[in-house]
Amino acid sequence: MNAATWKEKLSAIRDSFSVSIAQKPAGNPGALELHYLGRKGELALLLRDLKDIPLEERKELGALGNTAKQEMEAKLSELKGAAAGAAGPAAKTDLDLTLPGWPFPKGSLHPLTHVMNRLAEGFLKLGFTMADGQLIEDDYHNFEALNFPPFHPARDMQDTFYVDAKDQLGKPMLLRTHTSPVQIRSMEKQDPPLRVFHTGRVFRSEAVDASHSFAFHQIEGLYVDKGVSMADLKWTADAFMKDLFGSAVKTRFNPSYFPFVEPGAEVDMSCIFCKGGANAAERCPVCKGTGWLELMGAGMVHPNVLKGCKYDPEKWSGFAFGGGIERFAMLLYGISDMRMLYENDLRVLKQVQ
Ligand code: FA5
């Protein structure tokens, strides 16, 4: 090949490269690069032909070839930049990773759930296990097995919702009025000794006011073993109150009546607001100046209840207690009206998290 032919070939390659670049502004720059500048590309092969050209002409042609190569490389890198820009937001984007995160409101547990979880933690620590119960009960488990015979006046203490279904004895089923049926169901399921607690919803046909609801929550505890006494009940009630309200609180027992315990008691706790009356300059509105708050019912399991569950009362004894969760929540969070716990007003819920 002579120098003139070589120059013509170089000029043809440059022209065809210019046409290709113009036709594919955002095309595949890699393919063009390979076609013209690759090891077996058109320009590379032409440059290799220089070896056949006489030395004195070769220098000039070599310089022309190198200039053409540099121009092509410059055009190709321009094309690569344009292709990257067209590839989308990853290459060119408005995303600003330094901006703060999108505000996402975090949910939290309802105060009643929170209190039930705290109680559960406390009783699990004392060696109690969590027992199951059911919201729709039969007359036997809610009343009769708990020593409330039919027409017993104590039934009047718990105004009952009946549902449109009958139990195996043909008696109407009901919404449980307290968590005490869990005592019976636990003893039916398990031989003594046993130590269980349960938290859950109960229902009474009552007018709603600041301290009463028709659906509320209770905790129930039951411990049956050999030689269990009132002293064990007093220690457990005291430990339970201290765990929830702090080690400074005191507990006291007042005689009371529930058909399923004998003796029965109301458990009072020293008022956490006026510190048991000690700090009350005026009459405390929460404990009404008495220095004590009534918190739970409790007592030693009645022998009739043990017998009904096939536990021998000569061999086994036990204590049981039950209290209202709403009452605990109101005291813990300083809520004066129980209805606030059911309205789900965020202004209240956010204060008691
Ligand atoms: C009982 O329900 C017994 N089962 C407690 C018990 C268990 C006694 C084991 C002995 C042994 P009482 O009816 O007092 O007892 O209710 C217990 C608690 O439930 C009350 O102290 C109160 O805090 C709460 N309570 C009762 N009625 C309502 C109501 N209408 N609304 C909200 N809380 C209530």
XYZ file of C-alpha atoms and ligand atoms in Angstrom:
387
model
C 0.000 0.000 0.000
C 1.347 3.436 -0.820
C 1.010 6.612 1.233
C -1.785 8.096 -0.885
C -3.967 4.979 -0.575
C -3.284 4.879 3.142
C -4.432 8.528 3.500
C -7.588 7.797 1.493
C -8.366 4.831 3.750
C -7.818 6.939 6.860
C -10.114 9.628 5.542
C -12.815 6.981 4.748
C -12.565 5.598 8.291
C -12.909 9.095 9.797
C -15.942 9.837 7.617
C -17.683 6.586 8.459
C -16.894 7.129 12.180
C -18.417 10.642 12.037
C -21.573 9.232 10.386
C -21.849 6.468 13.029
C -21.423 8.919 15.888
C -24.041 11.256 14.407
C -26.521 8.400 13.898
C -26.208 6.962 17.399
C -25.900 9.862 19.791
C -27.005 7.796 22.803
C -26.358 4.407 21.278
C -23.889 1.826 22.449
C -20.498 3.622 22.587
C -18.754 0.361 23.528
C -19.639 -1.257 20.174
C -18.407 1.797 18.198
C -15.170 1.835 20.161
C -14.583 -1.826 19.400
C -15.408 -1.367 15.714
C -12.953 1.519 15.125
C -10.377 1.502 17.936
C -10.413 -2.116 19.170
C -7.398 -4.408 18.664
C -8.921 -5.614 15.367
C -10.788 -2.353 14.735
C -10.585 -0.456 11.395
C -8.102 2.191 12.602
C -5.896 -0.326 14.428
C -5.606 -2.478 11.285
C -4.776 0.596 9.157
C -2.086 1.674 11.591
C -0.631 -1.815 11.416
C -0.336 -1.359 7.583
C 2.126 1.505 8.181
C 4.929 -1.068 8.389
C 4.666 -1.526 4.557
C 5.144 2.181 3.857
C 8.618 3.659 3.393
C 10.134 5.069 6.553
C 10.349 8.724 5.408
C 6.542 8.827 4.735
C 5.617 6.651 7.680
C 6.363 9.373 10.244
C 3.868 11.836 8.741
C 1.196 9.145 8.283
C 1.716 7.891 11.828
C 1.100 11.391 13.181
C -2.098 11.656 11.097
C -3.252 8.276 12.361
C -2.615 9.248 16.009
C -4.497 12.536 15.644
C -7.460 10.645 14.140
C -7.306 8.149 17.035
C -7.341 10.933 19.665
C -10.259 12.688 17.974
C -12.253 9.440 17.873
C -11.484 8.699 21.544
C -12.634 12.208 22.539
C -15.921 11.821 20.610
C -16.517 8.378 22.124
C -16.001 9.599 25.693
C -18.478 12.447 25.017
C -20.977 9.866 23.820
C -20.392 7.716 26.928
C -21.144 10.714 29.196
C -24.409 11.404 27.346
C -25.455 7.738 27.564
C -24.828 7.679 31.339
C -26.938 10.834 31.760
C -29.844 9.231 29.856
C -29.670 6.054 31.972
C -31.952 7.548 34.653
C -32.084 8.721 38.254
C -29.247 6.496 39.460
C -26.811 8.545 37.445
C -28.539 11.943 37.659
C -31.030 12.269 40.514
C -32.750 14.625 42.956
C -32.289 12.124 45.834
C -30.633 13.887 48.773
C -29.409 11.313 51.267
C -28.488 14.006 53.788
C -32.148 15.007 54.369
C -33.774 13.780 57.643
C -35.981 10.648 57.409
C -39.697 10.784 56.661
C -41.588 11.205 59.997
C -43.386 7.931 60.733
C -45.526 7.943 63.907
C -44.689 4.990 66.124
C -47.594 3.123 67.734
C -47.553 1.989 71.354
C -49.402 -0.377 73.643
C -52.714 0.710 75.152
C -52.288 1.624 78.854
C -54.504 -1.314 79.903
C -52.386 -3.759 77.858
C -49.293 -2.176 79.322
C -50.571 -2.682 82.895
C -51.583 -6.291 82.170
C -48.089 -6.968 80.754
C -46.468 -5.466 83.854
C -48.663 -7.577 86.131
C -47.848 -10.672 84.099
C -44.116 -9.971 84.410
C -44.471 -9.640 88.199
C -46.420 -12.886 88.623
C -44.153 -14.851 86.308
C -41.269 -13.749 88.551
C -43.168 -15.092 91.586
C -43.448 -18.512 89.905
C -47.059 -18.225 88.661
C -47.939 -19.467 85.163
C -50.395 -17.750 82.827
C -53.757 -19.529 82.587
C -56.323 -19.385 79.795
C -59.945 -18.382 80.128
C -62.972 -17.735 77.962
C -65.160 -14.630 77.615
C -68.422 -16.547 77.064
C -68.935 -18.788 80.062
C -71.534 -21.225 81.331
C -73.466 -20.680 84.552
C -71.549 -23.499 86.238
C -68.060 -21.991 85.855
C -69.051 -18.348 86.402
C -71.286 -18.995 89.440
C -72.179 -22.469 90.609
C -68.700 -24.006 90.890
C -67.654 -20.810 92.712
C -70.201 -21.585 95.415
C -72.958 -19.254 94.156
C -75.978 -21.634 94.165
C -78.955 -20.635 91.965
C -80.906 -17.752 93.543
C -78.049 -17.010 95.976
C -78.212 -13.280 96.832
C -74.461 -12.889 96.073
C -75.333 -13.319 92.372
C -76.953 -9.872 92.576
C -73.507 -8.308 93.105
C -72.642 -9.100 89.477
C -75.365 -7.972 87.034
C -75.053 -10.390 84.172
C -75.327 -10.237 80.361
C -76.862 -13.472 79.044
C -76.345 -14.568 75.446
C -78.710 -16.361 73.147
C -77.175 -19.842 73.587
C -77.631 -22.679 76.066
C -74.977 -24.703 77.896
C -74.981 -28.518 78.281
C -77.375 -28.263 81.241
C -79.826 -26.133 79.232
C -78.884 -22.962 81.136
C -78.225 -19.737 79.213
C -74.584 -18.943 78.478
C -73.315 -15.586 79.692
C -70.495 -13.051 79.324
C -68.229 -13.804 82.284
C -68.762 -11.288 85.091
C -65.308 -11.826 86.622
C -62.087 -13.726 85.935
C -62.728 -16.169 88.816
C -64.070 -18.935 86.480
C -60.403 -19.326 85.452
C -59.805 -20.750 88.978
C -62.269 -23.568 88.231
C -61.053 -24.223 84.673
C -57.435 -24.362 85.888
C -58.212 -26.817 88.709
C -60.261 -28.988 86.320
C -57.306 -29.148 83.933
C -54.500 -29.649 86.428
C -53.884 -31.668 89.585
C -52.531 -29.829 92.640
C -50.212 -28.141 93.439
C -50.872 -25.233 91.102
C -49.996 -21.568 90.906
C -51.680 -19.607 88.087
C -52.758 -16.103 87.121
C -54.923 -14.719 84.360
C -55.710 -11.253 82.983
C -58.612 -10.447 80.672
C -61.911 -8.752 79.904
C -65.097 -9.184 81.929
C -68.618 -7.806 81.497
C -71.341 -6.533 83.828
C -74.669 -4.951 82.993
C -73.848 -1.701 84.741
C -74.265 1.993 83.982
C -71.039 3.649 82.850
C -69.573 6.398 85.051
C -66.151 7.666 86.127
C -65.349 4.437 87.993
C -67.592 1.828 86.312
C -67.876 0.316 82.860
C -69.978 -2.504 81.362
C -66.781 -4.078 79.947
C -63.613 -3.875 82.006
C -60.554 -5.982 82.863
C -59.484 -8.044 85.841
C -56.517 -10.014 87.088
C -57.043 -13.324 88.891
C -54.527 -15.337 90.900
C -54.771 -18.807 92.465
C -52.263 -20.791 94.508
C -53.093 -24.273 95.837
C -50.593 -26.457 97.657
C -50.119 -28.261 100.974
C -50.165 -25.874 103.936
C -50.909 -22.643 102.051
C -52.130 -20.061 104.565
C -53.416 -16.509 104.840
C -49.798 -15.464 105.597
C -48.797 -16.576 102.068
C -51.662 -14.521 100.650
C -50.610 -11.451 102.639
C -46.990 -11.760 101.515
C -47.970 -12.241 97.857
C -50.439 -9.316 97.873
C -47.833 -7.090 99.503
C -45.098 -8.106 96.999
C -47.509 -7.551 94.114
C -48.479 -4.022 95.267
C -44.859 -3.061 95.912
C -43.802 -4.335 92.478
C -46.449 -2.171 90.804
C -46.530 0.955 92.953
C -43.107 1.048 94.629
C -41.579 -0.366 97.790
C -42.973 2.385 100.074
C -46.621 1.232 99.808
C -48.256 -0.728 102.620
C -51.121 -3.221 102.413
C -53.887 -4.111 104.830
C -56.733 -6.628 104.834
C -60.382 -5.907 105.717
C -62.919 -8.695 106.236
C -65.207 -9.095 103.217
C -67.524 -11.615 101.605
C -67.166 -13.577 98.357
C -68.907 -17.003 98.282
C -65.844 -18.776 96.858
C -63.392 -17.809 99.628
C -63.420 -18.285 103.391
C -62.205 -16.170 105.064
C -62.581 -13.403 102.489
C -60.964 -9.975 102.463
C -60.645 -6.690 100.640
C -57.005 -5.774 100.091
C -56.252 -2.085 100.634
C -53.081 -0.232 99.703
C -51.812 2.941 101.388
C -52.817 5.944 99.251
C -50.020 6.749 96.789
C -51.189 10.371 96.447
C -51.259 11.514 100.087
C -48.768 8.766 101.140
C -51.221 7.031 103.422
C -52.565 10.300 104.837
C -49.133 11.427 106.077
C -48.716 14.191 103.489
C -52.345 15.320 103.280
C -52.653 18.945 104.322
C -56.277 18.802 103.144
C -58.613 15.861 102.667
C -57.131 13.728 99.798
C -59.731 13.524 96.974
C -58.567 10.068 95.834
C -58.696 8.159 99.146
C -61.287 10.588 100.582
C -58.945 11.272 103.486
C -58.848 7.670 104.716
C -55.223 7.118 103.643
C -56.211 3.769 102.047
C -57.306 2.623 98.572
C -59.389 -0.525 98.091
C -57.703 -2.559 95.359
C -58.604 -6.255 95.344
C -60.810 -9.027 96.608
C -59.019 -12.045 98.078
C -59.268 -14.965 100.486
C -58.635 -18.636 101.167
C -60.257 -20.938 98.571
C -63.559 -22.250 99.983
C -63.563 -26.032 100.688
C -66.712 -26.411 98.535
C -64.822 -24.999 95.550
C -61.883 -27.374 96.097
C -64.243 -30.350 96.489
C -66.124 -29.416 93.280
C -62.809 -29.558 91.395
C -61.903 -32.923 92.987
C -59.193 -31.402 95.198
C -59.307 -32.872 98.721
C -59.720 -29.878 101.139
C -58.275 -31.977 103.971
C -55.047 -32.264 102.022
C -54.857 -29.084 99.964
C -55.431 -25.436 100.755
C -55.051 -22.318 98.647
C -55.584 -18.616 98.248
C -57.177 -16.604 95.439
C -57.306 -12.917 94.631
C -58.805 -10.702 91.929
C -58.655 -7.006 91.083
C -59.678 -4.470 88.456
C -57.000 -3.541 85.880
C -58.647 -0.155 85.165
C -58.264 0.746 88.835
C -54.530 -0.036 88.713
C -54.099 1.935 85.459
C -55.959 4.947 86.855
C -53.737 5.011 89.930
C -50.521 4.410 87.999
C -51.193 7.101 85.393
C -53.186 9.548 87.515
C -56.372 9.178 85.410
C -59.476 10.406 87.204
C -62.179 9.096 84.843
C -62.202 5.471 83.643
C -63.928 6.476 80.382
C -60.689 8.135 79.242
C -59.208 4.633 78.917
C -61.778 3.680 76.267
C -62.037 6.861 74.193
C -58.660 6.384 72.472
C -57.974 10.104 72.527
C -54.337 10.454 71.419
C -53.856 13.424 73.774
C -54.444 11.018 76.696
C -52.745 7.953 75.225
C -49.537 9.880 74.427
C -49.213 10.949 78.070
C -49.348 7.427 79.469
C -46.839 5.639 77.207
C -64.683 -9.905 92.032
O -64.929 -9.760 90.829
C -64.067 -11.168 92.521
N -64.055 -12.170 91.514
C -62.666 -10.875 93.063
C -62.066 -11.997 93.856
C -61.241 -12.914 93.248
C -62.341 -12.136 95.230
C -60.690 -13.954 93.993
C -61.803 -13.129 95.982
C -60.954 -14.056 95.362
P -65.442 -7.492 92.663
O -66.825 -7.600 92.154
O -65.216 -6.711 93.885
O -64.785 -8.937 92.920
O -64.532 -6.909 91.493
C -63.123 -6.826 91.599
C -62.641 -5.472 91.066
O -63.120 -5.263 89.746
C -63.132 -4.262 91.840
O -62.333 -4.014 92.959
C -62.998 -3.156 90.830
O -61.679 -2.656 90.770
C -63.290 -3.876 89.530
N -64.668 -3.610 89.077
C -65.823 -4.121 89.538
N -66.879 -3.661 88.846
C -66.365 -2.804 87.921
C -66.954 -2.002 86.881
N -68.253 -1.998 86.621
N -66.128 -1.255 86.111
C -64.795 -1.285 86.327
N -64.181 -2.025 87.267
C -64.958 -2.764 88.065
